[in-house]
Short mmCIF file of C-alpha atoms and ligand atoms in Angstrom, two decimals:
data_model
loop_
_atom_site.label_atom_id
_atom_site.label_comp_id
_atom_site.label_asym_id
_atom_site.label_seq_id
_atom_site.Cartn_x
_atom_site.Cartn_y
_atom_site.Cartn_z
CA MET A 27 0.12 0.07 -0.03
CA THR A 28 1.45 3.40 -0.96
CA LYS A 29 1.79 6.10 1.77
CA LEU A 30 -0.95 8.05 0.11
CA GLU A 31 -3.31 5.06 0.35
CA LEU A 32 -2.35 4.62 3.87
CA ALA A 33 -2.98 8.29 4.73
CA LYS A 34 -6.49 7.84 3.04
CA LYS A 35 -7.27 4.53 4.72
CA LYS A 36 -6.52 5.98 8.11
CA MET A 37 -9.40 8.37 7.68
CA GLU A 38 -11.77 5.97 5.87
CA HIS A 39 -13.69 4.47 8.84
CA VAL A 40 -13.82 7.70 10.98
CA ASP A 41 -17.09 9.13 11.80
CA TRP A 42 -16.26 12.79 10.98
CA ASP A 43 -19.44 14.59 12.14
CA VAL A 44 -18.65 17.33 9.56
CA THR A 45 -19.90 20.46 11.17
CA ARG A 46 -18.54 23.85 11.15
CA ARG A 47 -16.62 24.46 14.28
CA GLU A 48 -17.70 26.26 17.29
CA THR A 49 -15.02 28.68 18.63
CA VAL A 50 -14.21 29.70 22.18
CA GLU A 51 -11.87 32.41 23.32
CA VAL A 52 -8.63 31.62 25.05
CA GLY A 53 -6.79 34.70 26.35
CA GLY A 54 -8.93 36.71 23.76
CA VAL A 55 -7.97 34.63 20.90
CA LEU A 56 -10.55 32.41 19.04
CA LEU A 57 -9.75 28.70 19.04
CA THR A 58 -12.00 25.76 18.23
CA LYS A 59 -13.93 24.35 21.03
CA GLN A 60 -12.19 20.96 20.49
CA THR A 61 -8.82 22.63 21.04
CA CYS A 62 -10.04 24.59 24.06
CA ASP A 63 -11.27 21.36 25.63
CA ILE A 64 -7.77 20.00 25.89
CA TRP A 65 -6.05 23.34 26.37
CA ASP A 66 -4.53 22.41 29.68
CA LYS A 67 -2.65 19.45 27.95
CA ILE A 68 -1.75 21.70 25.08
CA TRP A 69 -0.28 24.27 27.57
CA ALA A 70 1.52 21.51 29.41
CA PHE A 71 3.21 20.02 26.35
CA GLN A 72 6.83 19.18 26.99
CA ALA A 73 8.91 20.55 24.22
CA LYS A 74 12.37 18.97 23.85
CA PRO A 75 15.60 21.09 23.22
CA ASP A 76 15.97 19.69 19.59
CA ASP A 77 12.28 20.27 18.72
CA LEU A 78 11.95 22.65 15.71
CA LEU A 79 8.60 24.50 15.64
CA ILE A 80 7.25 26.00 12.47
CA ALA A 81 4.76 28.76 13.31
CA THR A 82 2.60 30.81 11.16
CA TYR A 83 -0.81 32.63 11.03
CA ALA A 84 -2.98 30.32 9.17
CA LYS A 85 -2.62 30.42 5.33
CA ALA A 86 0.74 32.33 5.40
CA GLY A 87 2.63 29.45 3.53
CA THR A 88 2.85 26.83 6.35
CA THR A 89 2.63 23.83 4.26
CA TRP A 90 5.20 25.33 1.71
CA THR A 91 7.56 25.84 4.64
CA GLN A 92 6.91 22.43 6.08
CA GLU A 93 7.91 20.70 2.84
CA ILE A 94 11.05 22.87 2.36
CA VAL A 95 12.13 22.07 5.96
CA ASP A 96 11.47 18.28 5.48
CA MET A 97 13.27 18.20 2.31
CA ILE A 98 16.34 19.91 3.89
CA GLN A 99 16.21 17.58 6.87
CA CYS A 100 16.01 14.62 4.41
CA ASP A 101 18.91 15.87 2.49
CA GLY A 102 16.59 16.19 -0.63
CA ASP A 103 15.72 12.70 -0.50
CA ILE A 104 12.19 12.68 -2.24
CA GLU A 105 11.36 9.11 -1.13
CA LYS A 106 11.96 9.90 2.45
CA CYS A 107 9.71 12.91 2.19
CA LYS A 108 6.96 10.62 0.88
CA ARG A 109 7.07 8.56 4.09
CA ALA A 110 3.65 10.07 5.26
CA SER A 111 1.35 13.10 4.84
CA ILE A 112 2.51 16.54 6.00
CA PRO A 113 0.46 16.41 9.22
CA ASP A 114 1.88 12.92 9.95
CA ARG A 115 5.57 14.10 9.27
CA GLN A 116 5.19 17.34 11.28
CA PRO A 117 2.26 17.14 13.85
CA PHE A 118 0.11 20.19 14.29
CA ILE A 119 0.15 20.64 18.09
CA GLU A 120 -3.25 22.21 18.68
CA MET A 121 -5.11 20.17 16.19
CA VAL A 122 -8.12 18.04 17.27
CA THR A 123 -9.96 16.41 14.48
CA ARG A 124 -12.00 13.44 15.82
CA LYS A 125 -12.01 11.70 19.30
CA THR A 126 -11.16 8.41 17.37
CA LEU A 127 -8.08 9.89 15.88
CA PRO A 128 -4.86 10.95 17.53
CA THR A 129 -4.71 14.64 18.27
CA GLY A 130 -1.73 16.65 17.04
CA LEU A 131 -0.28 16.54 20.61
CA GLU A 132 -0.54 12.86 20.76
CA LYS A 133 1.20 12.59 17.37
CA ALA A 134 3.89 14.88 18.60
CA GLU A 135 4.33 12.94 21.84
CA ALA A 136 4.54 9.56 20.03
CA MET A 137 7.16 10.89 17.58
CA PRO A 138 10.85 10.15 18.02
CA SER A 139 13.34 13.15 18.31
CA PRO A 140 14.38 15.23 16.61
CA ARG A 141 10.78 16.46 16.00
CA THR A 142 9.43 19.13 13.70
CA LEU A 143 6.11 20.46 14.86
CA LYS A 144 3.67 23.08 13.49
CA THR A 145 1.46 25.54 15.22
CA HIS A 146 -0.65 28.58 14.31
CA LEU A 147 -0.78 29.77 17.84
CA PRO A 148 0.04 33.42 18.60
CA VAL A 149 3.24 33.79 20.49
CA GLN A 150 1.65 34.30 23.93
CA LEU A 151 -0.32 30.90 23.51
CA VAL A 152 2.71 28.90 22.70
CA PRO A 153 3.30 26.28 25.46
CA PRO A 154 5.87 27.61 27.73
CA SER A 155 8.26 24.65 27.52
CA PHE A 156 9.17 25.70 23.92
CA TRP A 157 10.64 28.85 25.43
CA GLU A 158 12.21 27.16 28.44
CA GLN A 159 13.91 24.59 26.16
CA ASN A 160 14.94 27.49 23.70
CA CYS A 161 13.68 25.45 20.75
CA LYS A 162 14.54 26.78 17.38
CA MET A 163 11.42 28.18 15.56
CA ILE A 164 10.71 29.22 12.01
CA TYR A 165 7.95 31.87 11.56
CA VAL A 166 6.60 32.69 8.26
CA ALA A 167 4.57 35.81 7.78
CA ARG A 168 2.53 36.75 4.80
CA ASN A 169 1.11 40.29 3.84
CA GLY A 170 -2.25 40.71 5.44
CA LYS A 171 -4.19 41.37 2.28
CA ASP A 172 -3.23 38.11 0.50
CA ASN A 173 -3.45 36.34 3.86
CA LEU A 174 -7.08 37.44 4.21
CA VAL A 175 -8.08 36.39 0.74
CA SER A 176 -6.45 32.91 1.15
CA TYR A 177 -8.08 32.51 4.53
CA TYR A 178 -11.52 33.40 3.13
CA HIS A 179 -11.20 30.85 0.53
CA PHE A 180 -9.87 28.18 3.12
CA HIS A 181 -13.02 28.80 5.11
CA ARG A 182 -15.25 28.15 2.11
CA MET A 183 -13.61 24.93 1.14
CA HIS A 184 -12.90 23.52 4.64
CA GLN A 185 -16.34 22.35 6.09
CA MET A 186 -15.04 22.14 9.60
CA MET A 187 -13.80 25.71 9.69
CA PRO A 188 -16.35 28.31 11.22
CA GLU A 189 -18.84 29.59 8.85
CA PRO A 190 -17.09 32.40 6.81
CA GLY A 191 -20.21 34.47 5.91
CA THR A 192 -20.00 36.43 2.76
CA TRP A 193 -16.77 38.06 1.61
CA GLU A 194 -17.83 41.41 3.09
CA GLU A 195 -18.52 39.76 6.41
CA PHE A 196 -15.36 37.81 6.49
CA PHE A 197 -13.26 40.94 5.63
CA GLU A 198 -14.64 42.62 8.72
CA LYS A 199 -14.10 39.62 10.93
CA PHE A 200 -10.50 39.32 9.75
CA ILE A 201 -9.85 42.95 10.45
CA ALA A 202 -11.43 42.71 13.91
CA GLY A 203 -9.45 39.57 14.60
CA LYS A 204 -12.60 37.60 15.21
CA VAL A 205 -11.42 34.58 13.28
CA LEU A 206 -9.64 31.32 14.27
CA TRP A 207 -6.21 31.96 15.83
CA GLY A 208 -6.98 35.65 16.41
CA SER A 209 -5.72 38.97 15.07
CA TRP A 210 -3.34 38.81 12.19
CA TYR A 211 -1.87 41.93 13.13
CA ASP A 212 -1.22 40.94 16.68
CA HIS A 213 0.09 37.46 15.43
CA VAL A 214 2.74 38.87 13.03
CA LYS A 215 3.75 41.62 15.59
CA GLY A 216 3.97 39.29 18.58
CA TRP A 217 6.37 36.94 16.74
CA TRP A 218 8.45 39.71 15.37
CA GLU A 219 9.06 41.06 18.89
CA ALA A 220 9.71 37.53 20.18
CA LYS A 221 12.57 37.04 17.64
CA ASN A 222 14.60 39.49 19.57
CA ASN A 223 14.97 37.25 22.55
CA TYR A 224 14.54 33.78 21.13
CA ARG A 225 15.98 31.47 18.39
CA ILE A 226 13.39 32.40 15.83
CA LEU A 227 14.10 32.72 12.11
CA TYR A 228 11.40 35.25 10.71
CA LEU A 229 10.62 34.74 7.17
CA PHE A 230 8.22 36.27 4.55
CA TYR A 231 6.02 34.48 2.10
CA GLU A 232 6.70 37.22 -0.54
CA ASP A 233 10.57 36.71 -0.13
CA ILE A 234 10.33 32.99 -0.64
CA LYS A 235 8.21 33.74 -3.55
CA GLU A 236 10.61 36.17 -5.17
CA GLN A 237 14.07 37.01 -4.15
CA PRO A 238 16.43 38.53 -6.61
CA ASP A 239 19.22 36.09 -7.25
CA GLN A 240 21.74 36.15 -9.90
CA TYR A 241 21.99 32.38 -10.25
CA CYS A 242 18.34 31.93 -11.13
CA ALA A 243 18.11 34.83 -13.42
CA HIS A 244 18.63 32.47 -16.50
CA MET A 245 15.82 30.32 -15.21
CA ARG A 246 13.19 33.17 -15.31
CA ASN A 247 11.60 31.92 -18.45
CA ASN A 248 10.95 28.61 -17.07
CA LEU A 249 10.10 29.72 -13.48
CA PRO A 250 8.54 33.20 -13.73
CA ASN A 251 8.37 35.06 -10.51
CA TRP A 252 9.67 32.17 -8.50
CA ASN A 253 13.02 32.20 -6.94
CA PRO A 254 13.29 30.91 -3.27
CA ARG A 255 16.96 29.98 -3.25
CA HIS A 256 17.98 32.72 -0.95
CA GLU A 257 15.35 31.97 1.75
CA ILE A 258 15.94 28.18 1.45
CA GLN A 259 19.58 28.90 2.23
CA LYS A 260 18.66 30.96 5.28
CA ILE A 261 16.60 27.95 6.60
CA MET A 262 19.57 25.59 5.92
CA GLN A 263 21.93 27.81 7.80
CA PHE A 264 19.48 28.19 10.60
CA LEU A 265 19.16 24.37 10.84
CA GLU A 266 23.01 24.17 10.37
CA LYS A 267 22.50 21.92 7.34
CA GLU A 268 25.10 22.13 4.45
CA LEU A 269 23.82 20.60 1.20
CA GLU A 270 25.28 20.40 -2.25
CA LYS A 271 24.17 22.81 -4.90
CA GLU A 272 22.31 19.84 -6.75
CA VAL A 273 20.42 19.01 -3.59
CA LEU A 274 19.37 22.66 -3.09
CA ASP A 275 18.26 22.67 -6.82
CA LYS A 276 16.14 19.61 -6.18
CA ILE A 277 14.61 21.33 -3.14
CA ILE A 278 13.77 24.32 -5.20
CA HIS A 279 12.22 22.12 -7.88
CA TYR A 280 10.02 19.94 -5.55
CA THR A 281 8.73 22.75 -3.51
CA GLN A 282 7.60 25.10 -6.34
CA PHE A 283 3.86 25.66 -6.38
CA GLU A 284 2.91 23.53 -9.36
CA VAL A 285 4.90 20.59 -8.08
CA MET A 286 3.47 20.87 -4.61
CA LYS A 287 -0.07 21.25 -5.98
CA ASN A 288 0.40 17.74 -7.54
CA ASN A 289 1.92 16.16 -4.62
CA PRO A 290 -0.82 14.06 -2.90
CA LEU A 291 1.06 14.12 0.40
CA ALA A 292 1.23 17.74 0.53
CA ASN A 293 -1.73 19.13 -1.24
CA TYR A 294 -4.29 17.97 1.37
CA THR A 295 -6.26 15.71 -1.06
CA PHE A 296 -5.65 12.97 1.40
CA VAL A 297 -8.42 14.58 3.61
CA PRO A 298 -11.82 13.28 2.82
CA PRO A 299 -13.75 15.55 0.28
CA GLU A 300 -16.56 15.97 2.69
CA ILE A 301 -14.07 17.93 4.92
CA MET A 302 -11.91 19.76 2.37
CA ASP A 303 -13.91 20.31 -0.73
CA HIS A 304 -11.25 21.15 -3.35
CA THR A 305 -13.96 21.78 -5.96
CA ILE A 306 -14.91 24.83 -4.02
CA SER A 307 -11.52 26.05 -3.75
CA PRO A 308 -8.31 23.93 -3.89
CA PHE A 309 -6.02 24.01 -0.87
CA MET A 310 -3.13 24.76 -3.36
CA ARG A 311 -5.22 27.64 -4.69
CA LYS A 312 -2.98 30.16 -6.48
CA GLY A 313 0.16 30.59 -4.52
CA THR A 314 0.79 34.18 -5.71
CA VAL A 315 1.45 37.59 -4.20
CA GLY A 316 -1.07 40.28 -4.99
CA ASP A 317 -4.26 38.21 -5.53
CA TRP A 318 -6.02 40.67 -3.09
CA LYS A 319 -6.35 43.00 -6.00
CA ASN A 320 -8.97 40.62 -7.52
CA TYR A 321 -11.07 40.79 -4.28
CA PHE A 322 -10.60 44.05 -2.53
CA THR A 323 -13.00 46.90 -3.64
CA VAL A 324 -11.38 50.32 -3.57
CA ALA A 325 -13.35 51.12 -0.26
CA GLN A 326 -12.03 47.82 1.35
CA ASN A 327 -8.54 48.68 0.19
CA GLU A 328 -8.73 52.13 1.82
CA ARG A 329 -10.34 50.62 4.97
CA PHE A 330 -7.66 47.95 5.25
CA ASP A 331 -4.94 50.52 4.77
CA SER A 332 -6.23 52.80 7.49
CA GLU A 333 -6.85 49.98 10.08
CA TYR A 334 -3.28 48.58 9.16
CA LYS A 335 -1.85 52.08 9.87
CA GLN A 336 -3.46 52.26 13.27
CA LYS A 337 -2.83 48.47 14.34
CA MET A 338 0.76 48.36 13.05
CA ALA A 339 1.79 51.77 14.34
CA GLY A 340 5.12 51.64 16.16
CA THR A 341 6.41 48.37 14.88
CA SER A 342 9.40 48.13 12.48
CA LEU A 343 7.77 45.18 10.59
CA THR A 344 6.81 45.86 6.97
CA PHE A 345 5.17 43.77 4.19
CA ARG A 346 5.19 43.76 0.51
CA VAL A 347 1.70 43.50 -1.08
CA GLU A 348 2.99 43.00 -4.47
CA LEU A 349 6.18 41.88 -6.23
P1 A3P B 12 -3.38 30.78 -1.76
O1 A3P B 12 -4.68 30.42 -1.08
O2 A3P B 12 -3.06 32.35 -1.81
O3 A3P B 12 -3.13 30.15 -3.00
P2 A3P B 12 -0.92 27.32 4.56
O4 A3P B 12 0.00 26.22 4.13
O5 A3P B 12 -0.32 28.19 5.65
O6 A3P B 12 -2.28 26.89 4.76
O7 A3P B 12 -1.03 28.33 3.29
C1 A3P B 12 -1.59 28.05 2.14
C2 A3P B 12 -1.39 29.14 1.05
O8 A3P B 12 0.05 28.93 0.71
C3 A3P B 12 -2.15 28.99 -0.18
O9 A3P B 12 -2.17 30.36 -0.71
C4 A3P B 12 -1.37 28.06 -0.99
O10 A3P B 12 -1.71 28.17 -2.37
C5 A3P B 12 0.07 28.62 -0.76
N1 A3P B 12 1.22 27.71 -0.99
C6 A3P B 12 1.29 26.42 -0.72
N2 A3P B 12 2.42 25.92 -1.33
C7 A3P B 12 2.94 26.80 -1.92
C8 A3P B 12 4.12 26.93 -2.94
N3 A3P B 12 4.96 25.88 -2.99
N4 A3P B 12 4.42 28.09 -3.37
C9 A3P B 12 3.64 29.29 -3.22
N5 A3P B 12 2.48 29.10 -2.48
C10 A3P B 12 2.13 28.09 -1.80
#
């Protein structure tokens, strides 16, 4: 049985009870009720010094980063990266799907070290042991406008996410921070501040998407607007990994959008279609910078900019909303 068949089979006999999740506030941040129900366990999670935590606001490029990190850790060995689906390779610590399935926490606990784990938690809700153990963390931030659009489509396709409402309604909820995992503004700012005191590599989706790089200039015709070499090298340095140029080329190839879109162990088609309906909007949707221009009205753009100015005042953090 292939790893994909295995990933699908695991989910076959599960009574999913596909309903849109109820949310509850933890410290002013909306989380699913299922996560809140085990919050004490999540908070008490015992991180180990060699754990690596990949943290993002939802839809900021988590899966992309996870695949890049896994490929680096596996020295570019594609077969090793096919050992399991993304959430089985790198458990999502606050995720609770069904009572009959292991939670992200249980998967993490059962995993041998060194572990790579995923979270969407804002910095103040990350279990304290990660800070106490001085774990390395990679945070990826995406500009708020594209993040909002991507999150809206994810709510539409994922039948266990809270009801998004109309585009206009979701837009307002996002700005108010009344969405799962809370305010995007607070999330990106909180992690930005934390990097001054902890081992956090803070990356931007837009930089991974396009980074001027001499070497790749000649490949532009084949790979327009896509040049993550520099950012992947940053991750390698952070992980203290040295890889041959050929291996890096391979990682660049296998983690580009079109390839990942067709990778069944990374594109979330292993999740039953009643839960993630890719016909509504695929998980690997567009993978671009600037798609917000296709959704924001002029008034919404002005509103976003004015809210942004207010909420991001005083931070040195800046974003590119187009390339
Ligand atoms: P879009 O909805 O804008 O297409 P996450 O993994 O945090 O849920 O983020 C999902 C977003 O990252 C989606 O954005 C998805 O298409 C994009 N993405 C996933 N893999 C990517 C890749 N290899 N290159 C660029 N974007 C990618």
